[in-house]
């Protein structure tokens, strides 16, 4: 019999996003779009304010013209421990799993959209249309991910298909899950050219995310913060704030 001590602690997946490194290139958005079979957003979808992007890079401006600076912040599902989307779903289509992931069960969803209305991060998207791809793109659909039909709510899953595949393969080969393993990483993390996004297991003290969290959240001078944390959602995505040397210098003069 396996005792509690012998039992391996389950992973708790999370992400650290260093806003200081993001250059707004949107490679993460394209990688996510293609990994997760997200429908092509045509102009009319944008015009109706209904494009689907599981990760978006918000652009905002700081300063006054002409000293204005463009800033970027990538935003996806925050996989909150206290997710406001979960208690409002009448059919339990969205729930929290034992690895800290906020899961969406597509074929249980009945499309009430209560979850999207209750999400303060606006990271849930409703399929208003039956998805379609141009003929030339049909062979690029990912066979590990379902194609969601009309009437379904969808959102970032931290590329759960990659997590499950790596778990299966490591179980088969008797290997440990390796922190930072490319196959275990989410598509956005692998695509980011500036190492803005770091994905990993918060329950492993040796993982990069755990070390960053310890350094940036526990230290009084750390750059870490959680988005809209005051709402009590307890997100599993940690942001590291921008370092603006010029602003620092001008404030010291
Ligand atoms: S790929 Fe990296 S640098 Fe580019 S927008 Fe996404 S997070 Fe920012």
mmCIF file of C-alpha atoms and ligand atoms in Angstrom:
data_model
loop_
_atom_site.group_PDB
_atom_site.id
_atom_site.type_symbol
_atom_site.label_atom_id
_atom_site.label_comp_id
_atom_site.label_asym_id
_atom_site.label_seq_id
_atom_site.Cartn_x
_atom_site.Cartn_y
_atom_site.Cartn_z
ATOM 1 C CA UNK A 1 0.000 0.000 0.000
ATOM 2 C CA UNK A 2 1.277 3.478 -0.831
ATOM 3 C CA UNK A 3 1.474 5.710 2.251
ATOM 4 C CA UNK A 4 0.931 9.460 2.065
ATOM 5 C CA UNK A 5 4.669 10.048 2.509
ATOM 6 C CA UNK A 6 5.562 7.655 -0.307
ATOM 7 C CA UNK A 7 3.013 9.173 -2.644
ATOM 8 C CA UNK A 8 4.595 11.641 -5.040
ATOM 9 C CA UNK A 9 3.310 15.205 -4.678
ATOM 10 C CA UNK A 10 1.274 16.165 -7.709
ATOM 11 C CA UNK A 11 2.463 18.935 -9.964
ATOM 12 C CA UNK A 12 0.991 22.401 -9.690
ATOM 13 C CA UNK A 13 1.381 24.008 -13.075
ATOM 14 C CA UNK A 14 1.890 27.716 -13.368
ATOM 15 C CA UNK A 15 3.643 30.437 -15.296
ATOM 16 C CA UNK A 16 5.869 33.440 -14.708
ATOM 17 C CA UNK A 17 5.697 36.294 -17.240
ATOM 18 C CA UNK A 18 8.461 38.877 -17.267
ATOM 19 C CA UNK A 19 6.796 41.962 -18.731
ATOM 20 C CA UNK A 20 10.203 43.628 -18.938
ATOM 21 C CA UNK A 21 11.296 41.172 -21.636
ATOM 22 C CA UNK A 22 8.186 41.250 -23.848
ATOM 23 C CA UNK A 23 8.725 43.043 -27.158
ATOM 24 C CA UNK A 24 5.163 42.581 -28.416
ATOM 25 C CA UNK A 25 6.132 40.412 -31.396
ATOM 26 C CA UNK A 26 3.033 38.161 -31.018
ATOM 27 C CA UNK A 27 4.929 34.948 -31.787
ATOM 28 C CA UNK A 28 3.228 33.461 -28.720
ATOM 29 C CA UNK A 29 -0.196 34.317 -30.129
ATOM 30 C CA UNK A 30 0.532 32.647 -33.478
ATOM 31 C CA UNK A 31 2.029 29.567 -31.798
ATOM 32 C CA UNK A 32 -1.029 29.195 -29.564
ATOM 33 C CA UNK A 33 -3.377 29.725 -32.485
ATOM 34 C CA UNK A 34 -1.731 26.967 -34.467
ATOM 35 C CA UNK A 35 -1.086 24.488 -31.605
ATOM 36 C CA UNK A 36 -4.649 24.621 -30.313
ATOM 37 C CA UNK A 37 -6.668 24.624 -33.539
ATOM 38 C CA UNK A 38 -8.033 28.080 -32.872
ATOM 39 C CA UNK A 39 -10.234 29.304 -35.724
ATOM 40 C CA UNK A 40 -8.820 31.884 -38.109
ATOM 41 C CA UNK A 41 -9.963 35.346 -37.051
ATOM 42 C CA UNK A 42 -11.330 37.096 -40.085
ATOM 43 C CA UNK A 43 -11.812 40.832 -40.296
ATOM 44 C CA UNK A 44 -15.555 40.590 -39.734
ATOM 45 C CA UNK A 45 -14.945 38.736 -36.435
ATOM 46 C CA UNK A 46 -12.759 41.603 -35.244
ATOM 47 C CA UNK A 47 -15.320 44.132 -36.394
ATOM 48 C CA UNK A 48 -17.949 42.341 -34.345
ATOM 49 C CA UNK A 49 -15.484 42.234 -31.408
ATOM 50 C CA UNK A 50 -15.549 38.461 -31.426
ATOM 51 C CA UNK A 51 -12.086 37.229 -32.374
ATOM 52 C CA UNK A 52 -10.772 34.183 -30.488
ATOM 53 C CA UNK A 53 -7.285 34.349 -28.987
ATOM 54 C CA UNK A 54 -6.387 32.168 -26.027
ATOM 55 C CA UNK A 55 -3.399 34.418 -25.386
ATOM 56 C CA UNK A 56 -3.409 38.084 -26.308
ATOM 57 C CA UNK A 57 -0.711 40.728 -26.071
ATOM 58 C CA UNK A 58 -2.250 43.928 -24.761
ATOM 59 C CA UNK A 59 -0.547 47.116 -25.798
ATOM 60 C CA UNK A 60 -0.703 50.241 -23.683
ATOM 61 C CA UNK A 61 1.112 53.519 -23.560
ATOM 62 C CA UNK A 62 3.062 55.208 -20.812
ATOM 63 C CA UNK A 63 4.098 58.841 -20.663
ATOM 64 C CA UNK A 64 3.019 61.908 -22.576
ATOM 65 C CA UNK A 65 3.843 62.686 -26.197
ATOM 66 C CA UNK A 66 6.640 62.892 -27.385
ATOM 67 C CA UNK A 67 8.083 60.821 -24.486
ATOM 68 C CA UNK A 68 5.529 58.112 -24.894
ATOM 69 C CA UNK A 69 6.512 54.471 -24.613
ATOM 70 C CA UNK A 70 4.703 51.403 -25.902
ATOM 71 C CA UNK A 71 4.304 48.622 -23.349
ATOM 72 C CA UNK A 72 3.131 45.051 -23.855
ATOM 73 C CA UNK A 73 1.600 42.512 -21.542
ATOM 74 C CA UNK A 74 0.677 38.949 -22.574
ATOM 75 C CA UNK A 75 -2.586 37.758 -20.986
ATOM 76 C CA UNK A 76 -4.061 34.258 -20.953
ATOM 77 C CA UNK A 77 -6.195 32.197 -18.538
ATOM 78 C CA UNK A 78 -4.660 32.750 -15.107
ATOM 79 C CA UNK A 79 -5.695 29.267 -13.887
ATOM 80 C CA UNK A 80 -6.891 30.833 -10.620
ATOM 81 C CA UNK A 81 -7.025 28.695 -7.477
ATOM 82 C CA UNK A 82 -10.217 30.572 -6.640
ATOM 83 C CA UNK A 83 -11.537 30.750 -10.195
ATOM 84 C CA UNK A 84 -14.690 32.896 -10.470
ATOM 85 C CA UNK A 85 -15.676 31.009 -13.662
ATOM 86 C CA UNK A 86 -16.053 27.654 -11.897
ATOM 87 C CA UNK A 87 -18.916 28.128 -9.404
ATOM 88 C CA UNK A 88 -21.179 29.789 -11.975
ATOM 89 C CA UNK A 89 -21.150 26.933 -14.501
ATOM 90 C CA UNK A 90 -24.467 25.088 -14.125
ATOM 91 C CA UNK A 91 -23.115 21.833 -15.602
ATOM 92 C CA UNK A 92 -19.574 21.729 -14.116
ATOM 93 C CA UNK A 93 -18.038 22.069 -17.572
ATOM 94 C CA UNK A 94 -15.246 24.092 -16.006
ATOM 95 C CA UNK A 95 -13.562 22.805 -12.869
ATOM 96 C CA UNK A 96 -10.207 22.703 -11.093
ATOM 97 C CA UNK A 97 -8.115 19.586 -11.455
ATOM 98 C CA UNK A 98 -5.629 18.178 -8.973
ATOM 99 C CA UNK A 99 -2.687 19.759 -10.833
ATOM 100 C CA UNK A 100 -3.942 23.315 -10.372
ATOM 101 C CA UNK A 101 -5.330 23.613 -13.890
ATOM 102 C CA UNK A 102 -8.636 25.266 -14.650
ATOM 103 C CA UNK A 103 -10.082 22.681 -17.026
ATOM 104 C CA UNK A 104 -12.780 23.166 -19.653
ATOM 105 C CA UNK A 105 -14.797 20.091 -20.680
ATOM 106 C CA UNK A 106 -16.003 20.937 -24.177
ATOM 107 C CA UNK A 107 -18.619 18.271 -24.625
ATOM 108 C CA UNK A 108 -20.230 19.126 -21.305
ATOM 109 C CA UNK A 109 -20.511 22.860 -22.088
ATOM 110 C CA UNK A 110 -24.038 24.027 -22.887
ATOM 111 C CA UNK A 111 -23.006 27.563 -23.840
ATOM 112 C CA UNK A 112 -24.626 29.694 -21.141
ATOM 113 C CA UNK A 113 -21.453 31.873 -21.102
ATOM 114 C CA UNK A 114 -21.851 32.582 -17.367
ATOM 115 C CA UNK A 115 -18.150 31.693 -16.917
ATOM 116 C CA UNK A 116 -16.963 34.264 -19.458
ATOM 117 C CA UNK A 117 -19.130 36.936 -17.856
ATOM 118 C CA UNK A 118 -17.639 36.148 -14.457
ATOM 119 C CA UNK A 119 -13.993 36.121 -15.584
ATOM 120 C CA UNK A 120 -12.299 39.448 -14.742
ATOM 121 C CA UNK A 121 -9.436 38.704 -17.171
ATOM 122 C CA UNK A 122 -11.624 38.264 -20.282
ATOM 123 C CA UNK A 123 -9.771 35.165 -21.375
ATOM 124 C CA UNK A 124 -12.716 32.891 -22.199
ATOM 125 C CA UNK A 125 -14.048 32.819 -25.735
ATOM 126 C CA UNK A 126 -17.312 31.596 -27.145
ATOM 127 C CA UNK A 127 -17.528 29.945 -30.540
ATOM 128 C CA UNK A 128 -20.226 31.973 -32.229
ATOM 129 C CA UNK A 129 -19.485 30.289 -35.554
ATOM 130 C CA UNK A 130 -18.757 26.796 -36.774
ATOM 131 C CA UNK A 131 -14.967 26.986 -37.217
ATOM 132 C CA UNK A 132 -13.582 26.644 -40.722
ATOM 133 C CA UNK A 133 -10.102 26.750 -42.222
ATOM 134 C CA UNK A 134 -8.954 27.464 -45.739
ATOM 135 C CA UNK A 135 -8.183 24.279 -47.704
ATOM 136 C CA UNK A 136 -4.455 25.071 -47.591
ATOM 137 C CA UNK A 137 -4.453 25.078 -43.763
ATOM 138 C CA UNK A 138 -6.473 21.902 -43.151
ATOM 139 C CA UNK A 139 -3.400 19.684 -42.887
ATOM 140 C CA UNK A 140 -1.883 21.844 -40.192
ATOM 141 C CA UNK A 141 -4.588 21.089 -37.595
ATOM 142 C CA UNK A 142 -3.145 19.481 -34.466
ATOM 143 C CA UNK A 143 -4.480 15.898 -34.130
ATOM 144 C CA UNK A 144 -3.885 16.008 -30.336
ATOM 145 C CA UNK A 145 -6.427 18.807 -29.888
ATOM 146 C CA UNK A 146 -10.160 18.721 -30.619
ATOM 147 C CA UNK A 147 -11.778 21.157 -33.042
ATOM 148 C CA UNK A 148 -14.438 22.880 -30.999
ATOM 149 C CA UNK A 149 -17.794 23.333 -32.651
ATOM 150 C CA UNK A 150 -20.228 26.223 -32.482
ATOM 151 C CA UNK A 151 -21.737 27.008 -29.082
ATOM 152 C CA UNK A 152 -18.713 25.978 -27.008
ATOM 153 C CA UNK A 153 -16.696 28.035 -24.562
ATOM 154 C CA UNK A 154 -12.928 27.681 -24.901
ATOM 155 C CA UNK A 155 -9.743 29.099 -23.386
ATOM 156 C CA UNK A 156 -6.069 28.460 -22.601
ATOM 157 C CA UNK A 157 -5.388 24.999 -21.160
ATOM 158 C CA UNK A 158 -1.629 25.449 -20.581
ATOM 159 C CA UNK A 159 -1.354 23.068 -23.582
ATOM 160 C CA UNK A 160 -2.633 20.155 -21.511
ATOM 161 C CA UNK A 161 -2.145 17.821 -24.491
ATOM 162 C CA UNK A 162 1.625 18.367 -24.199
ATOM 163 C CA UNK A 163 1.564 17.791 -20.437
ATOM 164 C CA UNK A 164 -0.381 14.536 -20.845
ATOM 165 C CA UNK A 165 1.824 13.276 -23.680
ATOM 166 C CA UNK A 166 5.016 13.945 -21.691
ATOM 167 C CA UNK A 167 3.500 12.282 -18.625
ATOM 168 C CA UNK A 168 2.560 9.190 -20.664
ATOM 169 C CA UNK A 169 5.979 8.980 -22.277
ATOM 170 C CA UNK A 170 7.864 9.491 -19.027
ATOM 171 C CA UNK A 171 5.664 6.801 -17.379
ATOM 172 C CA UNK A 172 6.417 4.406 -20.251
ATOM 173 C CA UNK A 173 10.164 5.062 -20.270
ATOM 174 C CA UNK A 174 10.502 5.424 -16.499
ATOM 175 C CA UNK A 175 11.878 8.977 -16.768
ATOM 176 C CA UNK A 176 11.149 11.869 -14.445
ATOM 177 C CA UNK A 177 9.379 14.944 -15.834
ATOM 178 C CA UNK A 178 12.169 17.402 -16.565
ATOM 179 C CA UNK A 179 11.693 21.074 -15.763
ATOM 180 C CA UNK A 180 12.000 23.195 -18.902
ATOM 181 C CA UNK A 181 11.673 20.152 -21.222
ATOM 182 C CA UNK A 182 10.644 21.523 -24.601
ATOM 183 C CA UNK A 183 7.979 18.870 -25.061
ATOM 184 C CA UNK A 184 6.455 19.743 -21.688
ATOM 185 C CA UNK A 185 6.422 23.470 -22.312
ATOM 186 C CA UNK A 186 3.421 25.306 -23.701
ATOM 187 C CA UNK A 187 3.489 26.433 -27.343
ATOM 188 C CA UNK A 188 3.708 30.110 -26.385
ATOM 189 C CA UNK A 189 6.736 29.496 -24.161
ATOM 190 C CA UNK A 190 8.572 27.604 -26.908
ATOM 191 C CA UNK A 191 7.844 30.333 -29.454
ATOM 192 C CA UNK A 192 8.841 33.355 -27.380
ATOM 193 C CA UNK A 193 12.186 34.696 -28.649
ATOM 194 C CA UNK A 194 12.920 36.723 -25.510
ATOM 195 C CA UNK A 195 12.259 34.131 -22.779
ATOM 196 C CA UNK A 196 9.423 36.279 -21.413
ATOM 197 C CA UNK A 197 7.286 33.280 -20.510
ATOM 198 C CA UNK A 198 8.381 30.515 -18.136
ATOM 199 C CA UNK A 199 6.169 27.482 -17.499
ATOM 200 C CA UNK A 200 6.636 24.834 -14.836
ATOM 201 C CA UNK A 201 5.694 23.114 -11.624
ATOM 202 C CA UNK A 202 5.289 25.300 -8.534
ATOM 203 C CA UNK A 203 5.406 22.164 -6.355
ATOM 204 C CA UNK A 204 8.957 21.428 -7.464
ATOM 205 C CA UNK A 205 11.248 23.770 -5.490
ATOM 206 C CA UNK A 206 13.989 23.273 -8.102
ATOM 207 C CA UNK A 207 11.863 24.385 -11.076
ATOM 208 C CA UNK A 208 12.550 27.736 -12.698
ATOM 209 C CA UNK A 209 9.054 29.030 -11.923
ATOM 210 C CA UNK A 210 9.428 28.162 -8.223
ATOM 211 C CA UNK A 211 12.792 29.861 -8.011
ATOM 212 C CA UNK A 212 11.484 32.957 -9.776
ATOM 213 C CA UNK A 213 8.433 33.046 -7.516
ATOM 214 C CA UNK A 214 10.610 32.766 -4.431
ATOM 215 C CA UNK A 215 12.988 35.455 -5.653
ATOM 216 C CA UNK A 216 10.445 37.925 -6.997
ATOM 217 C CA UNK A 217 7.404 37.415 -4.730
ATOM 218 C CA UNK A 218 8.952 36.682 -1.331
ATOM 219 C CA UNK A 219 11.651 39.331 -1.530
ATOM 220 C CA UNK A 220 10.429 42.765 -0.450
ATOM 221 C CA UNK A 221 12.127 44.343 -3.498
ATOM 222 C CA UNK A 222 10.970 41.689 -5.956
ATOM 223 C CA UNK A 223 9.132 42.563 -9.175
ATOM 224 C CA UNK A 224 6.436 39.899 -8.854
ATOM 225 C CA UNK A 225 2.710 40.564 -8.724
ATOM 226 C CA UNK A 226 -0.510 38.767 -9.579
ATOM 227 C CA UNK A 227 -2.987 40.434 -11.865
ATOM 228 C CA UNK A 228 -6.122 41.736 -10.084
ATOM 229 C CA UNK A 229 -5.077 39.774 -7.018
ATOM 230 C CA UNK A 230 -7.199 42.058 -4.853
ATOM 231 C CA UNK A 231 -10.273 40.258 -6.245
ATOM 232 C CA UNK A 232 -9.185 37.138 -4.367
ATOM 233 C CA UNK A 233 -8.915 34.956 -7.481
ATOM 234 C CA UNK A 234 -5.462 33.647 -6.487
ATOM 235 C CA UNK A 235 -4.009 33.268 -10.010
ATOM 236 C CA UNK A 236 -1.285 30.762 -10.901
ATOM 237 C CA UNK A 237 0.306 33.205 -13.328
ATOM 238 C CA UNK A 238 2.841 35.584 -11.825
ATOM 239 C CA UNK A 239 3.873 38.777 -13.605
ATOM 240 C CA UNK A 240 7.224 40.485 -13.160
ATOM 241 C CA UNK A 241 6.872 44.201 -13.609
ATOM 242 C CA UNK A 242 8.686 46.358 -16.115
ATOM 243 C CA UNK A 243 12.030 47.850 -15.145
ATOM 244 C CA UNK A 244 12.164 51.403 -16.425
ATOM 245 C CA UNK A 245 15.690 52.646 -15.777
ATOM 246 C CA UNK A 246 14.993 56.094 -17.217
ATOM 247 C CA UNK A 247 11.944 56.575 -14.991
ATOM 248 C CA UNK A 248 14.024 55.492 -12.011
ATOM 249 C CA UNK A 249 16.811 57.873 -12.899
ATOM 250 C CA UNK A 250 14.481 60.834 -13.457
ATOM 251 C CA UNK A 251 12.694 60.137 -10.144
ATOM 252 C CA UNK A 252 16.019 60.278 -8.288
ATOM 253 C CA UNK A 253 16.881 63.731 -9.729
HETATM 254 S S1 LIG B 1 6.402 35.917 -28.057
HETATM 255 FE FE1 LIG B 1 7.329 36.666 -26.151
HETATM 256 S S2 LIG B 1 8.125 38.710 -26.705
HETATM 257 FE FE2 LIG B 1 6.697 38.132 -28.342
HETATM 258 S S3 LIG B 1 4.735 39.027 -27.668
HETATM 259 FE FE3 LIG B 1 4.752 36.913 -26.896
HETATM 260 S S4 LIG B 1 5.561 37.092 -24.800
HETATM 261 FE FE4 LIG B 1 6.052 39.026 -25.848
#
